[in-house]
Amino acid sequence: MAIRHLMSPLDFTVEETEKLLDLAGDIERHPEKYSRICEGKRIATLFYEPSTRTRLSFEAAMMNLGGKVLGFHSEDSSSAAKGESVSDTIRIVSCYADIAAMRHPKEGAPLVASLKSGIPVINAGDGGHQHPTQTLTDMLTIRSLKGRLDHLKIGLCGDLKFGRTVHSLIESLSRYEGVSFVLISPEELRVPSYVRNGMLAKNIPFEEVVKLDEDTMSGLDILYMTRVQRERFFNEADYVRMKDFYILDRDKMDVAPKDMCVLHPLPRVNEISVEVDDDPRACYFRQAKYGVYARMALILTLMEIEVK
Ligand code: CP
């Protein structure tokens, strides 16, 4: 049977995505049912770029399923530092583990690895391209908070050019009826043309604006904040000019819709003031917790393991 990988959220149909989110919901409600289901299985976390949430939640996910974890957390601590390719690395890791999650600064590197892999490979973030497991996390969070994934008005704010979580989330939610987007960014950090063209091709309503103010936030169900991705800039001066372009603070929250949920893939730098953390609409720490359930469901799905 063909090995299934996850490179983009579109690798799953809407029906498959819903099934995975249902499974994640069941895992949240009944963790004991799943606590030994992956006994004897291992996940390899192959991280060529820094991470807190994605790597640790993959590791927690496999441990919660009764499995084990191996891997590396930086290029420097693997034989990549000696020049080994991702293709050779995954061939080796296929001998040691049953599934792998790979984060890499180069767009497409997990895809290249998947072509030579003997085990399922999950894209845990490739450059400024895609971050499909963050999208599963975001969708699980939105569905839990709002009870639906359709008929939502979603604002995405910050670095929409390099923010891979934004690209994956737009592509995924564009498949749901009645979804519209407000894209809030400086001109230089607008979404890439492939993301914009995807929305145009599907007739998804969207507007691109610069200001984050009462008008922009009017009617939003979700405000998805993102940090400016320093590591993707070619020069530090541009980053410094952009980094504090948006700061969501208490004054802005005072004029935001009363039922608007604030999400953020994290890490946060300055774009959400800590004074917002206690606002009941601030949901970004809960969002990080959903990442474990989403990744547990993903591991089971790709390994084709079912609870009897
Ligand atoms: N959201 C996210 O990808 O966080 P990390 O970079 O800490 O994994």
Tab-separated table of C-alpha atoms and ligand atoms in Angstrom:
chain	number	residue	atom	x	y	z
A	1	MET	CA	0.000	0.000	0.000
A	2	ALA	CA	1.240	3.539	-0.805
A	3	ILE	CA	2.677	5.484	2.107
A	4	ARG	CA	0.685	8.607	2.875
A	5	HIS	CA	2.472	11.864	3.746
A	6	LEU	CA	1.222	15.325	4.742
A	7	MET	CA	2.845	18.212	2.897
A	8	SER	CA	-0.085	20.612	2.524
A	9	PRO	CA	-3.480	20.784	4.252
A	10	LEU	CA	-5.002	20.138	0.817
A	11	ASP	CA	-3.527	16.628	0.885
A	12	PHE	CA	-6.636	15.760	2.913
A	13	THR	CA	-10.090	16.204	1.406
A	14	VAL	CA	-12.628	18.207	3.418
A	15	GLU	CA	-14.233	14.912	4.491
A	16	GLU	CA	-10.892	13.468	5.614
A	17	THR	CA	-10.087	16.681	7.464
A	18	GLU	CA	-13.442	16.597	9.269
A	19	LYS	CA	-12.863	12.943	10.207
A	20	LEU	CA	-9.423	13.813	11.589
A	21	LEU	CA	-10.843	16.732	13.594
A	22	ASP	CA	-13.595	14.449	14.946
A	23	LEU	CA	-10.912	11.980	16.013
A	24	ALA	CA	-8.965	14.798	17.706
A	25	GLY	CA	-12.155	15.769	19.558
A	26	ASP	CA	-12.640	12.193	20.737
A	27	ILE	CA	-9.008	12.042	21.888
A	28	GLU	CA	-9.557	15.235	23.912
A	29	ARG	CA	-12.680	13.800	25.566
A	30	HIS	CA	-11.389	10.232	26.087
A	31	PRO	CA	-7.572	10.297	26.299
A	32	GLU	CA	-7.462	6.967	28.165
A	33	LYS	CA	-8.846	5.142	25.096
A	34	TYR	CA	-5.725	6.108	23.141
A	35	SER	CA	-3.009	5.929	25.784
A	36	ARG	CA	-1.420	2.631	24.597
A	37	ILE	CA	-2.493	2.489	20.992
A	38	CYS	CA	1.000	3.278	19.631
A	39	GLU	CA	2.977	1.002	21.972
A	40	GLY	CA	6.086	-0.150	20.112
A	41	LYS	CA	5.866	2.722	17.594
A	42	ARG	CA	8.292	5.634	17.253
A	43	ILE	CA	8.141	9.098	15.819
A	44	ALA	CA	11.290	10.847	14.579
A	45	THR	CA	11.254	14.631	14.936
A	46	LEU	CA	13.728	16.002	12.386
A	47	PHE	CA	13.966	19.725	13.074
A	48	TYR	CA	16.447	21.740	11.024
A	49	GLU	CA	14.899	24.964	12.381
A	50	PRO	CA	13.989	26.086	15.925
A	51	SER	CA	10.633	25.123	17.380
A	52	THR	CA	8.923	24.919	20.742
A	53	ARG	CA	5.263	24.059	20.064
A	54	THR	CA	5.458	21.918	16.954
A	55	ARG	CA	8.304	19.663	18.018
A	56	LEU	CA	7.265	19.276	21.632
A	57	SER	CA	3.601	18.739	20.763
A	58	PHE	CA	4.536	16.024	18.246
A	59	GLU	CA	6.639	14.386	20.933
A	60	ALA	CA	3.898	14.766	23.556
A	61	ALA	CA	1.388	13.412	21.026
A	62	MET	CA	3.357	10.210	20.428
A	63	MET	CA	4.038	9.765	24.146
A	64	ASN	CA	0.327	10.248	24.910
A	65	LEU	CA	-0.353	7.434	22.444
A	66	GLY	CA	2.083	5.135	24.273
A	67	GLY	CA	4.841	5.437	21.665
A	68	LYS	CA	8.414	6.673	21.791
A	69	VAL	CA	10.323	9.613	20.335
A	70	LEU	CA	13.743	10.147	18.742
A	71	GLY	CA	15.186	12.920	16.659
A	72	PHE	CA	17.249	16.080	16.488
A	73	HIS	CA	16.394	19.694	17.153
A	74	SER	CA	18.843	21.555	14.918
A	75	GLU	CA	20.823	21.109	11.746
A	76	ASP	CA	24.018	21.444	13.795
A	77	SER	CA	23.185	18.423	15.924
A	78	SER	CA	22.640	16.109	12.942
A	79	SER	CA	24.806	14.913	10.052
A	80	ALA	CA	23.240	17.651	7.925
A	81	ALA	CA	26.097	19.709	9.372
A	82	LYS	CA	28.463	17.340	7.487
A	83	GLY	CA	26.516	17.770	4.262
A	84	GLU	CA	24.014	14.893	4.384
A	85	SER	CA	20.935	15.456	2.202
A	86	VAL	CA	17.360	15.204	3.514
A	87	SER	CA	16.840	12.293	1.096
A	88	ASP	CA	19.668	10.271	2.646
A	89	THR	CA	18.637	11.283	6.148
A	90	ILE	CA	15.058	10.066	5.715
A	91	ARG	CA	16.239	6.750	4.234
A	92	ILE	CA	18.232	6.198	7.413
A	93	VAL	CA	15.486	7.407	9.728
A	94	SER	CA	13.055	5.024	7.975
A	95	CYS	CA	15.118	2.209	9.540
A	96	TYR	CA	14.705	3.637	13.049
A	97	ALA	CA	11.176	5.076	13.237
A	98	ASP	CA	7.614	4.483	12.006
A	99	ILE	CA	6.720	8.089	11.141
A	100	ALA	CA	8.643	11.380	10.886
A	101	ALA	CA	7.880	15.071	11.319
A	102	MET	CA	10.313	17.361	9.498
A	103	ARG	CA	10.795	21.117	9.793
A	104	HIS	CA	13.227	22.728	7.377
A	105	PRO	CA	14.124	26.298	6.361
A	106	LYS	CA	13.955	25.361	2.656
A	107	GLU	CA	10.567	25.267	0.975
A	108	GLY	CA	9.857	21.787	-0.344
A	109	ALA	CA	12.532	19.973	1.701
A	110	PRO	CA	9.999	17.665	3.458
A	111	LEU	CA	8.491	16.886	0.053
A	112	VAL	CA	11.926	15.928	-1.300
A	113	ALA	CA	12.425	13.708	1.751
A	114	SER	CA	9.026	12.061	1.330
A	115	LEU	CA	9.983	10.852	-2.162
A	116	LYS	CA	12.703	8.615	-0.672
A	117	SER	CA	10.982	7.730	2.566
A	118	GLY	CA	9.886	4.312	3.762
A	119	ILE	CA	7.641	5.902	6.428
A	120	PRO	CA	5.023	8.702	6.450
A	121	VAL	CA	6.603	12.168	6.468
A	122	ILE	CA	4.812	15.174	7.933
A	123	ASN	CA	5.736	18.693	6.898
A	124	ALA	CA	6.212	20.465	10.230
A	125	GLY	CA	6.889	23.787	8.481
A	126	ASP	CA	8.960	24.383	5.336
A	127	GLY	CA	10.465	27.857	5.002
A	128	GLY	CA	7.850	30.513	4.307
A	129	HIS	CA	5.668	28.020	2.438
A	130	GLN	CA	3.276	25.781	4.417
A	131	HIS	CA	2.599	24.560	7.951
A	132	PRO	CA	-0.231	22.038	7.607
A	133	THR	CA	-0.206	20.721	11.185
A	134	GLN	CA	-0.599	24.257	12.526
A	135	THR	CA	-3.628	24.505	10.232
A	136	LEU	CA	-5.145	21.332	11.682
A	137	THR	CA	-4.560	22.871	15.114
A	138	ASP	CA	-6.140	26.168	14.034
A	139	MET	CA	-9.160	24.433	12.506
A	140	LEU	CA	-9.695	22.302	15.589
A	141	THR	CA	-9.482	25.457	17.718
A	142	ILE	CA	-11.878	27.449	15.525
A	143	ARG	CA	-14.384	24.592	15.378
A	144	SER	CA	-14.257	24.225	19.161
A	145	LEU	CA	-14.679	27.966	19.742
A	146	LYS	CA	-17.251	28.758	17.052
A	147	GLY	CA	-18.876	25.380	16.468
A	148	ARG	CA	-18.276	25.534	12.718
A	149	LEU	CA	-15.720	26.125	9.968
A	150	ASP	CA	-18.115	27.629	7.436
A	151	HIS	CA	-19.707	31.084	7.308
A	152	LEU	CA	-16.837	32.768	9.116
A	153	LYS	CA	-15.210	36.155	8.574
A	154	ILE	CA	-11.537	35.791	9.378
A	155	GLY	CA	-8.984	38.576	9.736
A	156	LEU	CA	-5.327	37.640	9.275
A	157	CYS	CA	-2.886	40.264	10.455
A	158	GLY	CA	0.884	40.768	10.263
A	159	ASP	CA	3.433	39.066	8.042
A	160	LEU	CA	1.194	37.459	5.437
A	161	LYS	CA	4.071	37.098	2.976
A	162	PHE	CA	6.381	34.846	4.972
A	163	GLY	CA	3.835	33.533	7.492
A	164	ARG	CA	3.454	29.918	6.403
A	165	THR	CA	0.622	29.301	8.874
A	166	VAL	CA	-1.399	31.972	7.073
A	167	HIS	CA	-0.918	30.368	3.649
A	168	SER	CA	-2.005	26.938	4.861
A	169	LEU	CA	-4.988	28.295	6.797
A	170	ILE	CA	-6.321	30.365	3.883
A	171	GLU	CA	-6.018	27.425	1.478
A	172	SER	CA	-7.768	25.106	3.868
A	173	LEU	CA	-10.639	27.373	4.937
A	174	SER	CA	-11.222	28.472	1.319
A	175	ARG	CA	-12.897	25.083	0.831
A	176	TYR	CA	-15.707	25.975	3.256
A	177	GLU	CA	-18.897	27.771	2.244
A	178	GLY	CA	-19.421	31.366	3.285
A	179	VAL	CA	-15.844	32.010	4.445
A	180	SER	CA	-14.350	35.462	3.768
A	181	PHE	CA	-10.992	36.988	4.657
A	182	VAL	CA	-9.716	40.402	5.689
A	183	LEU	CA	-5.970	40.448	5.000
A	184	ILE	CA	-4.291	43.065	7.200
A	185	SER	CA	-0.636	43.737	6.429
A	186	PRO	CA	1.859	46.346	5.289
A	187	GLU	CA	2.007	46.517	1.468
A	188	GLU	CA	5.388	44.732	1.489
A	189	LEU	CA	4.091	41.794	3.511
A	190	ARG	CA	0.969	40.879	1.553
A	191	VAL	CA	0.116	37.252	0.772
A	192	PRO	CA	2.112	35.645	-2.077
A	193	SER	CA	0.456	35.642	-5.494
A	194	TYR	CA	-0.207	31.868	-5.424
A	195	VAL	CA	-2.343	32.321	-2.303
A	196	ARG	CA	-4.166	35.377	-3.738
A	197	ASN	CA	-4.742	33.594	-7.064
A	198	GLY	CA	-6.137	30.592	-5.221
A	199	MET	CA	-8.760	32.800	-3.541
A	200	LEU	CA	-9.592	34.526	-6.834
A	201	ALA	CA	-9.991	31.199	-8.640
A	202	LYS	CA	-12.491	30.026	-6.030
A	203	ASN	CA	-14.336	33.373	-5.823
A	204	ILE	CA	-13.534	33.683	-2.132
A	205	PRO	CA	-14.406	37.183	-0.895
A	206	PHE	CA	-11.334	38.934	0.514
A	207	GLU	CA	-10.021	42.430	1.029
A	208	GLU	CA	-6.482	43.641	1.628
A	209	VAL	CA	-6.057	46.510	4.096
A	210	VAL	CA	-3.197	48.118	5.979
A	211	LYS	CA	-4.796	49.412	9.183
A	212	LEU	CA	-5.846	47.298	12.153
A	213	ASP	CA	-8.683	49.431	13.534
A	214	GLU	CA	-12.368	49.312	14.508
A	215	ASP	CA	-13.518	49.346	10.868
A	216	THR	CA	-11.201	46.526	9.879
A	217	MET	CA	-12.222	44.363	12.830
A	218	SER	CA	-15.953	44.985	12.380
A	219	GLY	CA	-17.804	41.682	11.964
A	220	LEU	CA	-14.739	39.488	12.414
A	221	ASP	CA	-15.338	36.081	13.990
A	222	ILE	CA	-11.609	35.393	14.265
A	223	LEU	CA	-8.578	37.684	14.324
A	224	TYR	CA	-5.481	35.623	13.528
A	225	MET	CA	-2.374	37.576	14.536
A	226	THR	CA	1.106	36.647	13.305
A	227	ARG	CA	4.613	37.812	14.085
A	228	VAL	CA	6.913	39.358	11.507
A	229	GLN	CA	9.168	36.459	10.463
A	230	ARG	CA	12.600	37.895	11.156
A	231	GLU	CA	14.409	34.760	9.923
A	232	ARG	CA	12.981	35.159	6.394
A	233	PHE	CA	14.083	38.788	5.852
A	234	PHE	CA	17.078	39.513	3.658
A	235	ASN	CA	18.087	42.543	5.687
A	236	GLU	CA	17.722	43.448	9.342
A	237	ALA	CA	16.757	47.094	8.629
A	238	ASP	CA	13.563	45.978	6.843
A	239	TYR	CA	12.679	43.720	9.758
A	240	VAL	CA	13.237	46.505	12.290
A	241	ARG	CA	11.017	48.842	10.233
A	242	MET	CA	8.198	46.272	10.120
A	243	LYS	CA	8.405	44.442	13.422
A	244	ASP	CA	6.097	46.644	15.481
A	245	PHE	CA	3.749	47.637	12.654
A	246	TYR	CA	0.837	46.020	14.530
A	247	ILE	CA	0.375	45.795	18.272
A	248	LEU	CA	-2.952	44.430	19.437
A	249	ASP	CA	-3.480	46.085	22.813
A	250	ARG	CA	-6.341	46.694	25.227
A	251	ASP	CA	-7.456	49.877	23.405
A	252	LYS	CA	-7.860	47.938	20.156
A	253	MET	CA	-9.677	45.107	21.939
A	254	ASP	CA	-12.081	47.690	23.392
A	255	VAL	CA	-13.365	48.462	19.878
A	256	ALA	CA	-13.251	44.861	18.588
A	257	PRO	CA	-16.384	42.679	18.326
A	258	LYS	CA	-17.386	41.183	21.662
A	259	ASP	CA	-17.422	37.644	20.213
A	260	MET	CA	-14.218	37.929	18.153
A	261	CYS	CA	-11.670	35.253	19.119
A	262	VAL	CA	-7.989	36.163	18.891
A	263	LEU	CA	-5.700	33.387	17.677
A	264	HIS	CA	-1.944	33.352	17.083
A	265	PRO	CA	0.198	30.355	16.051
A	266	LEU	CA	2.897	31.670	18.459
A	267	PRO	CA	5.634	32.465	19.248
A	268	ARG	CA	4.524	36.027	19.925
A	269	VAL	CA	6.990	38.901	19.939
A	270	ASN	CA	5.301	42.327	20.364
A	271	GLU	CA	2.246	41.987	18.140
A	272	ILE	CA	-0.094	41.086	20.993
A	273	SER	CA	0.411	43.066	24.158
A	274	VAL	CA	0.517	40.836	27.265
A	275	GLU	CA	-2.324	42.946	28.708
A	276	VAL	CA	-4.621	41.207	26.174
A	277	ASP	CA	-3.827	37.742	27.597
A	278	ASP	CA	-6.508	38.007	30.286
A	279	ASP	CA	-9.215	39.043	27.827
A	280	PRO	CA	-11.691	36.132	27.450
A	281	ARG	CA	-11.388	36.569	23.676
A	282	ALA	CA	-7.647	35.747	23.777
A	283	CYS	CA	-7.552	32.068	22.785
A	284	TYR	CA	-3.941	31.560	21.652
A	285	PHE	CA	-2.757	29.539	24.635
A	286	ARG	CA	-5.756	27.200	24.361
A	287	GLN	CA	-4.930	26.945	20.637
A	288	ALA	CA	-1.455	25.586	21.470
A	289	LYS	CA	-3.063	22.864	23.613
A	290	TYR	CA	-5.281	21.773	20.719
A	291	GLY	CA	-2.040	21.145	18.777
A	292	VAL	CA	-1.406	17.977	20.770
A	293	TYR	CA	-4.857	16.497	20.010
A	294	ALA	CA	-4.591	17.426	16.327
A	295	ARG	CA	-1.150	15.815	16.032
A	296	MET	CA	-2.258	12.679	17.909
A	297	ALA	CA	-5.110	12.329	15.420
A	298	LEU	CA	-2.734	12.930	12.517
A	299	ILE	CA	-0.244	10.283	13.669
A	300	LEU	CA	-3.058	7.710	13.950
A	301	THR	CA	-4.486	8.710	10.568
A	302	LEU	CA	-1.215	8.499	8.637
A	303	MET	CA	-0.222	5.259	10.368
A	304	GLU	CA	-3.714	3.894	9.678
A	305	ILE	CA	-4.223	2.855	13.305
A	306	GLU	CA	-7.814	2.580	14.508
A	307	VAL	CA	-9.198	2.215	18.001
A	308	LYS	CA	-11.049	-1.091	18.212
B	1	CP	N1	3.432	27.589	15.863
B	1	CP	C1	4.674	27.085	15.709
B	1	CP	O1	5.037	26.537	14.657
B	1	CP	O2	5.479	27.263	16.798
B	1	CP	P1	6.963	26.710	16.927
B	1	CP	O3	7.805	27.463	15.916
B	1	CP	O4	7.373	26.976	18.346
B	1	CP	O5	6.936	25.254	16.580
